[in-house]
Amino acid sequence: MKKHVITLALTIVVSLSALSLSGCDSSSSYERVDCGKYGTIYQIFPYSFADSNGDGIGDIKGISDKLDYIADLGFTGIWINPVQPSPTYHKYDTTDYYSIDPDFGTIDDYKAMVEKAHSLDLTVYLDLVINHTSTQHDWFKQSANAHVSGDTSNAYYNYYYWNQGGSGDNGTYSRYGSSDWYYSHYSGDTQMPRLNLQWVLDDPECALAKELENIMEFWLVECDVDGFRLDAVTSYFPSGDTTAFLTWLVDTARSYKADCYIVGEGSWGTSSSNSSYLESGIDSFFCFDDAKTSGYILKTLSNGNARLLASGINNNLSVFDNVNNIPSPFIVNHDCNGRLVSMANARKETQNLKFAYATLQMYTGSTYHYYGDEIGMACASTTKDEDARAPFYWGDSYTPDYVSNSTSISQDEAYPYGSAKKLLSKKDSSVNYVRKVNQVRNSHPAIFSGGIEEIYESADRTFSANVKTCDSESLLILLNASKTDSYTYTNDTSYTSIIADLSTISGTKLQSQGSELIVPPLSICILG
């Protein structure tokens, strides 16, 4: 792990012997330090994010035009869902790995977007989908024709898994047309045939291996992305050595860009399910232990259980060594069929959303935030993917249309907090709170990269005092998960300077009476 030198400009130092403590530090009190791979990442679903040309569809230029918004909120990078040509709105079944879907723009638009992101000190991660393609991809058409015609010399013959005369016993197979050939496909979707990654393991010099090498080089070098999010890692093989393939992929990617960052979508179960994959040298996997209403973060809120902060972080660090690999905690993404405002029961209780977000950002690792959750975007109570991929409400001409098959709900239901434009103008809004939390996180290595120890908890467990420590600093983090009651904590430690008061309820702030700290409900307060 890198050693960091922390610089705090205009740091506000307050004696704990004062009768009362000031509230939040001003945003000018925090200076972002080099977080390395411990990023604060903003996830973008491109179809629904920002429409620059008025056709109702989000596009790459729209992303470029709104990068200032993302950077201003203190995010350090973006993960963009697939942008390559595809017959679907979600683009997870590409027909061409080397270009941009016309709905979204051109490869030149993409390169310009990356260049602007880098000028704003934002990293860019590409969603790399190599477990399957579209049936409309030329590779698949060539491979299918070769099997039907018996042309074993065709260069694409082995690009996919094929079985003659039956469905086979390795994964899901479907019949190709009226032939007696069957092909393996992803997750029950017959339009997403699986690439034969076993061929790459068996022969690293094979045509498919060379093609995948070219794809990674194209995006890392020519397009200058900073790394990849790997889709559906657990589905790479009907049966095969996933760790060995990941090792090949990671080594190949780093041969083109040594410091590229790679995070995988692995098991949706416990983080420990991905332990063996870490032997590949991959940087991270998403921590589904933390996600959704059942995860550690929202249970801190819903159960009023402050001790879950330390247990959630330590659960992740029992899997990730925090040196060669790091956790990637999150609450919700494009696959989780929900929105943070609903999961946190925060349509009217905005402090719930703020508290959930602040709790996430106290977690060690590289955290991920789903576009629009900062403005309280909501969705219908369905299991449709489309409903969790609704248009971002900018309050200007950049707001896209809904994707087809979305559930129709009113604007008030979909955006209970209003537009981004409206929220940016309100001092105590969810958007401005997100900015403040990000600024605090990005200025303190102990928060984004430190280990944690709980040193005190209240009898009812609604309050905890925790120490987060890394090579360069140590911080005291006080967390009050009670929705109604302040907690009085006697501070007998050496932490005597306020770093941040992340109170969520308007009109409340951290106070003191001598050595006693009065921590408001639903708040996180940090001392150094």
Short mmCIF file of C-alpha atoms in Angstrom, two decimals:
data_model
loop_
_atom_site.label_atom_id
_atom_site.label_comp_id
_atom_site.label_asym_id
_atom_site.label_seq_id
_atom_site.Cartn_x
_atom_site.Cartn_y
_atom_site.Cartn_z
CA MET A 1 0.00 0.00 0.00
CA LYS A 2 1.31 3.45 -0.86
CA LYS A 3 2.29 5.79 1.91
CA HIS A 4 0.41 9.06 1.65
CA VAL A 5 1.33 12.49 2.91
CA ILE A 6 -1.82 14.28 3.98
CA THR A 7 -2.13 18.03 3.48
CA LEU A 8 -5.05 19.83 5.08
CA ALA A 9 -5.44 23.43 3.93
CA LEU A 10 -7.20 25.71 6.40
CA THR A 11 -7.80 22.80 8.79
CA ILE A 12 -10.17 23.74 11.55
CA VAL A 13 -8.82 22.63 14.92
CA VAL A 14 -11.25 22.92 17.80
CA SER A 15 -10.40 22.32 21.44
CA LEU A 16 -12.63 19.78 23.10
CA SER A 17 -12.69 21.94 26.19
CA ALA A 18 -14.85 24.51 24.39
CA LEU A 19 -18.47 24.75 25.40
CA SER A 20 -19.64 23.77 21.92
CA LEU A 21 -18.04 22.58 18.74
CA SER A 22 -18.52 24.16 15.37
CA GLY A 23 -20.50 22.19 12.79
CA CYS A 24 -19.13 21.05 9.47
CA ASP A 25 -15.87 22.39 8.18
CA SER A 26 -16.15 24.40 4.97
CA SER A 27 -15.34 22.55 1.76
CA SER A 28 -12.14 24.59 1.45
CA SER A 29 -10.82 22.75 4.51
CA TYR A 30 -10.11 19.59 2.54
CA GLU A 31 -7.44 18.90 -0.02
CA ARG A 32 -7.65 15.72 -2.07
CA VAL A 33 -4.64 13.44 -1.74
CA ASP A 34 -3.45 10.70 -4.09
CA CYS A 35 -5.85 7.84 -3.42
CA GLY A 36 -4.21 5.45 -5.89
CA LYS A 37 -6.64 2.61 -6.48
CA TYR A 38 -8.78 3.55 -3.45
CA GLY A 39 -11.17 5.53 -5.62
CA THR A 40 -14.62 7.01 -5.11
CA ILE A 41 -16.25 5.87 -8.34
CA TYR A 42 -19.41 7.12 -10.06
CA GLN A 43 -21.22 4.49 -12.15
CA ILE A 44 -22.87 5.69 -15.37
CA PHE A 45 -25.54 3.86 -17.35
CA PRO A 46 -24.94 5.72 -20.64
CA TYR A 47 -28.36 5.27 -22.26
CA SER A 48 -30.00 7.08 -19.34
CA PHE A 49 -27.41 9.57 -18.13
CA ALA A 50 -27.11 12.68 -20.32
CA ASP A 51 -28.56 13.42 -23.77
CA SER A 52 -26.52 16.07 -25.60
CA ASN A 53 -28.41 16.10 -28.93
CA GLY A 54 -32.09 15.89 -27.97
CA ASP A 55 -32.82 12.44 -29.43
CA GLY A 56 -33.93 11.09 -26.04
CA ILE A 57 -30.92 8.79 -25.65
CA GLY A 58 -27.96 9.45 -23.39
CA ASP A 59 -24.66 9.66 -25.25
CA ILE A 60 -20.91 9.98 -24.86
CA LYS A 61 -20.88 13.72 -25.51
CA GLY A 62 -23.51 14.07 -22.81
CA ILE A 63 -21.20 12.29 -20.38
CA SER A 64 -18.36 14.63 -21.41
CA ASP A 65 -20.52 17.68 -20.86
CA LYS A 66 -21.49 16.52 -17.36
CA LEU A 67 -18.04 15.39 -16.17
CA ASP A 68 -17.61 18.72 -14.37
CA TYR A 69 -20.66 17.85 -12.25
CA ILE A 70 -19.14 14.49 -11.29
CA ALA A 71 -15.70 15.97 -10.54
CA ASP A 72 -17.25 18.83 -8.55
CA LEU A 73 -19.03 16.30 -6.32
CA GLY A 74 -15.64 14.86 -5.39
CA PHE A 75 -15.74 11.58 -7.26
CA THR A 76 -12.34 10.38 -8.43
CA GLY A 77 -13.41 8.20 -11.35
CA ILE A 78 -16.24 6.85 -13.50
CA TRP A 79 -17.29 3.34 -14.46
CA ILE A 80 -19.31 3.43 -17.68
CA ASN A 81 -21.57 0.51 -18.55
CA PRO A 82 -21.06 -0.95 -22.08
CA VAL A 83 -20.89 1.50 -24.98
CA GLN A 84 -20.04 -0.82 -27.87
CA PRO A 85 -22.49 -1.56 -30.73
CA SER A 86 -25.31 -3.87 -29.70
CA PRO A 87 -28.93 -4.67 -30.63
CA THR A 88 -30.08 -3.98 -27.04
CA TYR A 89 -30.39 -0.78 -24.99
CA HIS A 90 -28.08 -2.14 -22.27
CA LYS A 91 -25.29 -3.05 -24.75
CA TYR A 92 -24.12 -6.14 -22.85
CA ASP A 93 -24.21 -8.17 -26.09
CA THR A 94 -21.80 -6.47 -28.45
CA THR A 95 -21.48 -6.87 -32.18
CA ASP A 96 -18.13 -5.04 -32.37
CA TYR A 97 -15.53 -4.61 -29.64
CA TYR A 98 -13.68 -1.80 -31.40
CA SER A 99 -16.29 0.94 -31.83
CA ILE A 100 -19.10 2.89 -30.15
CA ASP A 101 -22.79 2.21 -30.66
CA PRO A 102 -24.22 4.90 -33.00
CA ASP A 103 -26.87 5.62 -30.35
CA PHE A 104 -24.04 6.91 -28.16
CA GLY A 105 -21.74 8.58 -30.68
CA THR A 106 -18.35 7.75 -32.16
CA ILE A 107 -14.98 6.48 -31.01
CA ASP A 108 -13.66 10.03 -31.38
CA ASP A 109 -16.38 11.19 -28.95
CA TYR A 110 -15.22 8.53 -26.52
CA LYS A 111 -11.55 9.50 -26.79
CA ALA A 112 -12.46 13.15 -26.23
CA MET A 113 -14.50 12.16 -23.17
CA VAL A 114 -11.54 10.23 -21.70
CA GLU A 115 -9.23 13.17 -22.35
CA LYS A 116 -11.59 15.56 -20.57
CA ALA A 117 -12.01 13.14 -17.66
CA HIS A 118 -8.26 12.97 -17.22
CA SER A 119 -8.01 16.75 -17.31
CA LEU A 120 -10.43 16.76 -14.35
CA ASP A 121 -8.37 14.10 -12.53
CA LEU A 122 -11.04 11.44 -13.10
CA THR A 123 -10.12 7.86 -13.96
CA VAL A 124 -12.21 6.00 -16.57
CA TYR A 125 -13.10 2.32 -16.31
CA LEU A 126 -14.56 0.43 -19.28
CA ASP A 127 -17.14 -2.31 -18.78
CA LEU A 128 -15.42 -5.26 -20.52
CA VAL A 129 -17.82 -8.04 -21.50
CA ILE A 130 -15.82 -11.01 -22.78
CA ASN A 131 -17.83 -13.94 -21.48
CA HIS A 132 -20.29 -13.58 -24.37
CA THR A 133 -21.16 -11.56 -27.49
CA SER A 134 -24.33 -11.01 -29.49
CA THR A 135 -25.52 -13.67 -31.91
CA GLN A 136 -25.34 -10.83 -34.44
CA HIS A 137 -21.58 -10.51 -34.00
CA ASP A 138 -19.71 -11.53 -37.14
CA TRP A 139 -17.59 -13.92 -35.07
CA PHE A 140 -20.68 -15.93 -34.15
CA LYS A 141 -22.12 -15.90 -37.64
CA GLN A 142 -18.82 -17.15 -39.05
CA SER A 143 -18.48 -19.81 -36.35
CA ALA A 144 -22.06 -21.03 -36.85
CA ASN A 145 -21.68 -21.26 -40.63
CA ALA A 146 -18.41 -23.13 -40.20
CA HIS A 147 -20.04 -25.74 -37.99
CA VAL A 148 -23.10 -26.18 -40.18
CA SER A 149 -20.95 -26.51 -43.31
CA GLY A 150 -18.28 -28.62 -41.63
CA ASP A 151 -15.53 -26.09 -42.40
CA THR A 152 -13.13 -26.86 -39.55
CA SER A 153 -10.44 -24.67 -41.13
CA ASN A 154 -12.51 -21.50 -40.59
CA ALA A 155 -10.64 -19.10 -38.29
CA TYR A 156 -13.76 -18.64 -36.14
CA TYR A 157 -14.62 -22.33 -35.81
CA ASN A 158 -13.55 -22.53 -32.13
CA TYR A 159 -14.58 -19.03 -31.00
CA TYR A 160 -17.68 -20.39 -29.19
CA TYR A 161 -18.72 -23.56 -27.38
CA TRP A 162 -20.51 -25.94 -29.75
CA ASN A 163 -22.03 -29.38 -29.29
CA GLN A 164 -23.41 -31.59 -32.04
CA GLY A 165 -26.55 -33.62 -31.68
CA GLY A 166 -27.69 -32.48 -28.25
CA SER A 167 -27.60 -29.90 -25.51
CA GLY A 168 -24.56 -31.36 -23.76
CA ASP A 169 -23.85 -31.35 -20.06
CA ASN A 170 -21.60 -28.31 -19.69
CA GLY A 171 -23.76 -25.24 -19.26
CA THR A 172 -26.83 -24.02 -21.14
CA TYR A 173 -27.00 -24.90 -24.84
CA SER A 174 -29.56 -24.02 -27.50
CA ARG A 175 -30.07 -25.32 -31.00
CA TYR A 176 -28.77 -23.22 -33.85
CA GLY A 177 -31.60 -22.85 -36.38
CA SER A 178 -32.70 -26.22 -37.79
CA SER A 179 -29.18 -27.69 -37.68
CA ASP A 180 -28.02 -30.39 -35.31
CA TRP A 181 -25.50 -27.99 -33.72
CA TYR A 182 -26.03 -26.47 -30.25
CA TYR A 183 -24.19 -23.48 -28.76
CA SER A 184 -23.65 -22.44 -25.16
CA HIS A 185 -25.10 -19.11 -24.10
CA TYR A 186 -25.09 -16.86 -21.07
CA SER A 187 -27.66 -16.96 -18.27
CA GLY A 188 -30.54 -18.39 -20.26
CA ASP A 189 -30.35 -15.67 -22.93
CA THR A 190 -30.10 -17.35 -26.31
CA GLN A 191 -28.94 -14.09 -27.91
CA MET A 192 -25.71 -14.08 -25.87
CA PRO A 193 -23.48 -16.97 -27.02
CA ARG A 194 -20.51 -17.74 -24.77
CA LEU A 195 -17.01 -17.21 -26.07
CA ASN A 196 -14.76 -20.28 -25.82
CA LEU A 197 -12.35 -18.95 -23.21
CA GLN A 198 -11.11 -22.48 -22.57
CA TRP A 199 -9.42 -22.28 -25.97
CA VAL A 200 -7.41 -19.31 -24.70
CA LEU A 201 -6.23 -21.35 -21.70
CA ASP A 202 -5.40 -24.36 -23.84
CA ASP A 203 -3.58 -22.31 -26.46
CA PRO A 204 -2.56 -18.74 -25.48
CA GLU A 205 -1.45 -18.24 -29.09
CA CYS A 206 -4.86 -19.07 -30.56
CA ALA A 207 -6.85 -16.63 -32.69
CA LEU A 208 -9.31 -15.77 -29.90
CA ALA A 209 -6.48 -15.03 -27.46
CA LYS A 210 -4.90 -12.66 -29.97
CA GLU A 211 -8.28 -11.00 -30.52
CA LEU A 212 -8.79 -10.43 -26.79
CA GLU A 213 -5.26 -9.07 -26.50
CA ASN A 214 -6.01 -6.62 -29.31
CA ILE A 215 -9.24 -5.52 -27.62
CA MET A 216 -7.50 -4.76 -24.34
CA GLU A 217 -4.68 -2.93 -26.10
CA PHE A 218 -7.17 -0.88 -28.12
CA TRP A 219 -9.02 0.41 -25.07
CA LEU A 220 -6.06 0.77 -22.71
CA VAL A 221 -3.61 2.30 -25.18
CA GLU A 222 -5.47 3.87 -28.09
CA CYS A 223 -8.46 5.01 -26.03
CA ASP A 224 -6.42 5.51 -22.83
CA VAL A 225 -8.92 4.05 -20.35
CA ASP A 226 -7.52 3.38 -16.89
CA GLY A 227 -8.85 -0.11 -16.40
CA PHE A 228 -11.76 -2.51 -16.67
CA ARG A 229 -14.83 -3.66 -14.84
CA LEU A 230 -15.16 -7.35 -15.79
CA ASP A 231 -18.72 -8.51 -16.34
CA ALA A 232 -20.01 -11.83 -14.97
CA VAL A 233 -16.69 -13.43 -14.05
CA THR A 234 -18.38 -16.49 -12.54
CA SER A 235 -19.93 -17.22 -15.95
CA TYR A 236 -16.67 -17.26 -17.91
CA PHE A 237 -16.83 -21.05 -18.27
CA PRO A 238 -19.46 -23.77 -18.43
CA SER A 239 -16.73 -25.54 -16.45
CA GLY A 240 -13.12 -24.42 -16.34
CA ASP A 241 -10.35 -22.69 -14.40
CA THR A 242 -11.59 -19.13 -13.93
CA THR A 243 -8.58 -18.13 -11.81
CA ALA A 244 -6.15 -19.26 -14.50
CA PHE A 245 -8.01 -17.27 -17.13
CA LEU A 246 -8.13 -14.18 -14.91
CA THR A 247 -4.38 -14.49 -14.40
CA TRP A 248 -3.90 -14.47 -18.18
CA LEU A 249 -6.26 -11.50 -18.57
CA VAL A 250 -4.68 -9.42 -15.77
CA ASP A 251 -1.14 -10.12 -16.97
CA THR A 252 -2.11 -9.24 -20.54
CA ALA A 253 -3.81 -5.99 -19.55
CA ARG A 254 -0.84 -4.91 -17.45
CA SER A 255 1.54 -5.63 -20.29
CA TYR A 256 -0.18 -2.70 -22.06
CA LYS A 257 -0.74 -0.44 -19.02
CA ALA A 258 1.14 -1.48 -15.91
CA ASP A 259 -1.02 0.48 -13.46
CA CYS A 260 -4.43 -0.34 -14.94
CA TYR A 261 -7.11 -1.14 -12.37
CA ILE A 262 -9.31 -4.23 -12.77
CA VAL A 263 -12.41 -4.98 -10.71
CA GLY A 264 -14.60 -8.03 -11.24
CA GLU A 265 -18.26 -8.79 -10.88
CA GLY A 266 -17.84 -12.11 -9.13
CA SER A 267 -20.12 -14.05 -6.85
CA TRP A 268 -23.29 -12.32 -5.68
CA GLY A 269 -22.95 -14.28 -2.45
CA THR A 270 -20.30 -13.63 0.15
CA SER A 271 -17.04 -11.89 -0.69
CA SER A 272 -15.17 -14.99 0.44
CA SER A 273 -16.67 -16.81 -2.57
CA ASN A 274 -14.22 -14.81 -4.71
CA SER A 275 -11.14 -15.62 -2.60
CA SER A 276 -9.58 -18.05 -5.04
CA TYR A 277 -9.94 -15.56 -7.89
CA LEU A 278 -7.72 -13.07 -6.05
CA GLU A 279 -4.76 -15.35 -6.72
CA SER A 280 -4.94 -14.06 -10.31
CA GLY A 281 -3.56 -10.67 -9.25
CA ILE A 282 -6.84 -8.86 -9.96
CA ASP A 283 -7.25 -5.63 -7.98
CA SER A 284 -10.73 -6.14 -6.60
CA PHE A 285 -14.18 -7.69 -6.64
CA PHE A 286 -17.48 -6.04 -5.79
CA CYS A 287 -18.59 -6.71 -2.21
CA PHE A 288 -22.17 -7.93 -2.41
CA ASP A 289 -22.02 -8.54 1.36
CA ASP A 290 -22.42 -4.77 1.69
CA ALA A 291 -25.07 -4.28 -0.99
CA LYS A 292 -28.84 -3.94 -1.04
CA THR A 293 -31.16 -3.87 2.00
CA SER A 294 -29.64 -7.13 3.28
CA GLY A 295 -26.09 -5.74 3.30
CA TYR A 296 -23.99 -4.39 6.13
CA ILE A 297 -24.36 -0.73 5.14
CA LEU A 298 -28.13 -0.42 5.02
CA LYS A 299 -28.51 -2.68 8.05
CA THR A 300 -26.49 -0.11 9.98
CA LEU A 301 -29.37 2.26 9.19
CA SER A 302 -32.39 -0.04 9.28
CA ASN A 303 -31.32 -1.92 12.43
CA GLY A 304 -29.79 1.12 14.11
CA ASN A 305 -26.70 -1.02 14.67
CA ALA A 306 -23.55 1.10 14.83
CA ARG A 307 -21.21 -1.82 15.40
CA LEU A 308 -21.87 -3.02 11.83
CA LEU A 309 -19.45 -0.36 10.55
CA ALA A 310 -16.43 -2.18 11.98
CA SER A 311 -17.81 -5.66 11.32
CA GLY A 312 -18.63 -4.82 7.69
CA ILE A 313 -15.20 -3.36 7.00
CA ASN A 314 -13.42 -6.20 8.79
CA ASN A 315 -15.52 -8.75 6.92
CA ASN A 316 -14.16 -7.32 3.67
CA LEU A 317 -10.60 -7.15 4.96
CA SER A 318 -10.76 -10.82 5.97
CA VAL A 319 -10.95 -11.55 2.23
CA PHE A 320 -8.94 -8.72 0.65
CA ASP A 321 -5.40 -8.22 1.93
CA ASN A 322 -5.60 -4.43 1.33
CA VAL A 323 -2.16 -4.43 -0.25
CA ASN A 324 -2.25 -6.55 -3.39
CA ASN A 325 -6.03 -6.34 -3.60
CA ILE A 326 -8.71 -4.12 -2.07
CA PRO A 327 -12.47 -4.32 -1.43
CA SER A 328 -15.04 -2.62 -3.68
CA PRO A 329 -18.04 -1.86 -1.45
CA PHE A 330 -21.29 -0.49 -2.86
CA ILE A 331 -24.98 -0.35 -1.99
CA VAL A 332 -26.76 -0.56 -5.35
CA ASN A 333 -25.97 -0.76 -9.08
CA HIS A 334 -27.70 -1.39 -12.40
CA ASP A 335 -28.39 -5.04 -11.56
CA CYS A 336 -29.82 -4.67 -8.06
CA ASN A 337 -33.38 -3.79 -9.14
CA GLY A 338 -33.79 -0.87 -6.81
CA ARG A 339 -32.64 2.58 -5.83
CA LEU A 340 -30.96 3.86 -2.68
CA VAL A 341 -33.78 6.30 -1.83
CA SER A 342 -36.24 3.39 -1.63
CA MET A 343 -33.89 0.93 0.05
CA ALA A 344 -33.07 3.49 2.74
CA ASN A 345 -36.74 4.45 3.17
CA ALA A 346 -35.69 7.98 2.33
CA ARG A 347 -38.38 9.39 0.02
CA LYS A 348 -39.28 11.85 2.77
CA GLU A 349 -36.53 11.15 5.30
CA THR A 350 -33.59 12.59 3.36
CA GLN A 351 -31.32 12.07 6.36
CA ASN A 352 -31.62 8.30 5.80
CA LEU A 353 -30.12 8.57 2.32
CA LYS A 354 -27.37 10.89 3.57
CA PHE A 355 -26.49 8.58 6.44
CA ALA A 356 -26.37 5.51 4.20
CA TYR A 357 -24.09 7.33 1.78
CA ALA A 358 -21.77 8.56 4.54
CA THR A 359 -21.58 5.04 5.98
CA LEU A 360 -20.57 3.64 2.58
CA GLN A 361 -17.83 6.23 2.24
CA MET A 362 -16.31 5.28 5.60
CA TYR A 363 -15.58 1.84 4.14
CA THR A 364 -12.07 0.83 3.17
CA GLY A 365 -11.44 0.18 -0.52
CA SER A 366 -12.71 1.64 -3.76
CA THR A 367 -16.36 2.61 -3.28
CA TYR A 368 -18.97 2.67 -6.06
CA HIS A 369 -21.99 4.96 -6.35
CA TYR A 370 -24.84 4.51 -8.84
CA TYR A 371 -25.71 7.54 -10.97
CA GLY A 372 -28.70 9.50 -9.74
CA ASP A 373 -28.80 8.10 -6.20
CA GLU A 374 -27.37 11.41 -5.01
CA ILE A 375 -30.50 13.20 -6.28
CA GLY A 376 -32.81 10.63 -4.73
CA MET A 377 -33.90 8.92 -7.95
CA ALA A 378 -36.55 6.29 -7.28
CA CYS A 379 -38.13 3.51 -9.32
CA ALA A 380 -41.24 1.38 -9.38
CA SER A 381 -41.42 -1.61 -7.05
CA THR A 382 -40.73 -4.18 -9.72
CA THR A 383 -37.97 -6.60 -10.64
CA LYS A 384 -37.46 -5.07 -14.08
CA ASP A 385 -33.88 -4.07 -14.86
CA GLU A 386 -35.22 -1.17 -16.89
CA ASP A 387 -36.78 0.46 -13.83
CA ALA A 388 -33.38 0.77 -12.13
CA ARG A 389 -31.96 2.39 -15.28
CA ALA A 390 -34.19 5.46 -15.47
CA PRO A 391 -33.14 8.82 -16.92
CA PHE A 392 -31.09 11.15 -14.77
CA TYR A 393 -33.18 14.24 -13.99
CA TRP A 394 -30.89 17.17 -14.74
CA GLY A 395 -33.55 19.86 -14.83
CA ASP A 396 -32.33 20.90 -18.26
CA SER A 397 -32.33 19.64 -21.85
CA TYR A 398 -29.87 16.84 -21.05
CA THR A 399 -32.49 14.64 -19.35
CA PRO A 400 -32.97 11.51 -21.54
CA ASP A 401 -36.18 9.57 -22.17
CA TYR A 402 -37.11 6.33 -20.42
CA VAL A 403 -35.90 3.09 -21.98
CA SER A 404 -38.61 0.87 -23.46
CA ASN A 405 -40.40 -1.57 -21.13
CA SER A 406 -39.97 0.77 -18.13
CA THR A 407 -42.83 0.96 -15.65
CA SER A 408 -44.70 4.25 -15.94
CA ILE A 409 -44.67 6.34 -12.75
CA SER A 410 -45.16 10.05 -12.14
CA GLN A 411 -42.30 12.52 -12.04
CA ASP A 412 -42.92 13.12 -8.33
CA GLU A 413 -42.65 9.38 -7.68
CA ALA A 414 -39.54 9.00 -9.81
CA TYR A 415 -37.74 12.07 -8.47
CA PRO A 416 -39.05 12.83 -4.96
CA TYR A 417 -36.17 15.29 -4.27
CA GLY A 418 -36.44 17.09 -7.61
CA SER A 419 -33.80 17.78 -10.25
CA ALA A 420 -30.04 18.03 -9.90
CA LYS A 421 -30.30 21.71 -10.79
CA LYS A 422 -32.69 22.32 -7.92
CA LEU A 423 -30.67 20.30 -5.42
CA LEU A 424 -27.37 21.97 -6.27
CA SER A 425 -28.89 25.28 -5.22
CA LYS A 426 -29.99 23.99 -1.78
CA LYS A 427 -27.24 24.11 0.84
CA ASP A 428 -28.52 21.12 2.85
CA SER A 429 -29.52 18.94 -0.13
CA SER A 430 -28.47 15.34 -0.66
CA VAL A 431 -26.24 16.39 -3.55
CA ASN A 432 -24.26 18.90 -1.51
CA TYR A 433 -24.02 16.41 1.35
CA VAL A 434 -22.50 13.85 -1.05
CA ARG A 435 -19.94 16.47 -2.09
CA LYS A 436 -18.96 17.11 1.52
CA VAL A 437 -18.61 13.41 2.36
CA ASN A 438 -16.48 12.79 -0.72
CA GLN A 439 -14.21 15.71 0.11
CA VAL A 440 -13.67 14.34 3.60
CA ARG A 441 -12.97 10.82 2.34
CA ASN A 442 -10.60 11.90 -0.42
CA SER A 443 -8.45 13.96 1.95
CA HIS A 444 -7.87 11.17 4.50
CA PRO A 445 -5.98 7.95 3.71
CA ALA A 446 -7.11 6.43 7.02
CA ILE A 447 -10.69 6.57 5.77
CA PHE A 448 -10.22 5.11 2.29
CA SER A 449 -7.35 2.71 3.00
CA GLY A 450 -7.17 2.13 6.75
CA GLY A 451 -8.02 -0.79 8.95
CA ILE A 452 -10.61 -0.34 11.69
CA GLU A 453 -10.99 -1.19 15.37
CA GLU A 454 -14.10 -0.56 17.41
CA ILE A 455 -13.06 0.86 20.80
CA TYR A 456 -16.51 1.54 22.28
CA GLU A 457 -20.17 0.75 21.70
CA SER A 458 -23.29 1.76 23.60
CA ALA A 459 -25.35 -0.81 25.43
CA ASP A 460 -28.05 -0.72 22.76
CA ARG A 461 -25.42 -0.70 19.98
CA THR A 462 -26.81 2.41 18.32
CA PHE A 463 -23.52 4.23 18.92
CA SER A 464 -19.92 3.17 18.30
CA ALA A 465 -16.48 4.76 18.49
CA ASN A 466 -13.96 3.39 16.02
CA VAL A 467 -10.34 4.04 15.14
CA LYS A 468 -9.29 3.85 11.48
CA THR A 469 -5.54 3.74 10.92
CA CYS A 470 -3.17 3.56 7.97
CA ASP A 471 0.55 4.23 7.60
CA SER A 472 0.20 8.01 7.65
CA GLU A 473 -2.64 8.82 10.04
CA SER A 474 -5.15 7.65 12.61
CA LEU A 475 -8.72 8.93 13.02
CA LEU A 476 -11.52 8.52 15.54
CA ILE A 477 -14.87 7.85 13.86
CA LEU A 478 -17.99 8.29 15.95
CA LEU A 479 -21.17 6.83 14.47
CA ASN A 480 -24.65 7.37 15.88
CA ALA A 481 -27.17 5.12 14.12
CA SER A 482 -30.12 6.17 16.26
CA LYS A 483 -32.79 7.92 14.20
CA THR A 484 -34.03 10.02 17.11
CA ASP A 485 -31.53 10.33 19.96
CA SER A 486 -28.23 12.12 20.41
CA TYR A 487 -25.50 10.22 22.23
CA THR A 488 -23.13 11.65 24.82
CA TYR A 489 -19.66 10.12 24.52
CA THR A 490 -16.83 10.76 26.96
CA ASN A 491 -13.71 11.23 24.87
CA ASP A 492 -10.70 10.05 26.87
CA THR A 493 -8.50 9.58 23.79
CA SER A 494 -5.79 11.71 22.21
CA TYR A 495 -8.05 12.65 19.27
CA THR A 496 -8.70 16.33 19.92
CA SER A 497 -9.24 17.99 16.53
CA ILE A 498 -12.45 17.96 14.52
CA ILE A 499 -11.91 16.61 11.04
CA ALA A 500 -15.55 16.51 9.96
CA ASP A 501 -19.07 16.78 11.32
CA LEU A 502 -21.24 14.73 8.95
CA SER A 503 -24.56 15.37 10.67
CA THR A 504 -27.51 14.56 8.41
CA ILE A 505 -30.45 16.29 10.08
CA SER A 506 -30.76 20.01 9.36
CA GLY A 507 -30.05 22.15 12.42
CA THR A 508 -28.03 19.52 14.28
CA LYS A 509 -24.29 19.43 14.84
CA LEU A 510 -21.62 17.89 17.02
CA GLN A 511 -21.36 19.65 20.42
CA SER A 512 -19.27 19.26 23.55
CA GLN A 513 -19.38 19.91 27.26
CA GLY A 514 -15.84 19.58 28.52
CA SER A 515 -14.63 16.14 27.45
CA GLU A 516 -18.15 14.95 26.64
CA LEU A 517 -19.12 14.91 22.97
CA ILE A 518 -22.79 15.10 22.07
CA VAL A 519 -23.22 13.29 18.76
CA PRO A 520 -26.51 13.99 16.91
CA PRO A 521 -28.76 11.17 15.63
CA LEU A 522 -27.88 9.68 12.23
CA SER A 523 -24.47 11.26 12.09
CA ILE A 524 -20.83 10.39 11.64
CA CYS A 525 -18.24 12.64 13.30
CA ILE A 526 -14.52 12.32 12.70
CA LEU A 527 -11.68 13.47 14.95
CA GLY A 528 -7.93 13.40 14.52
#
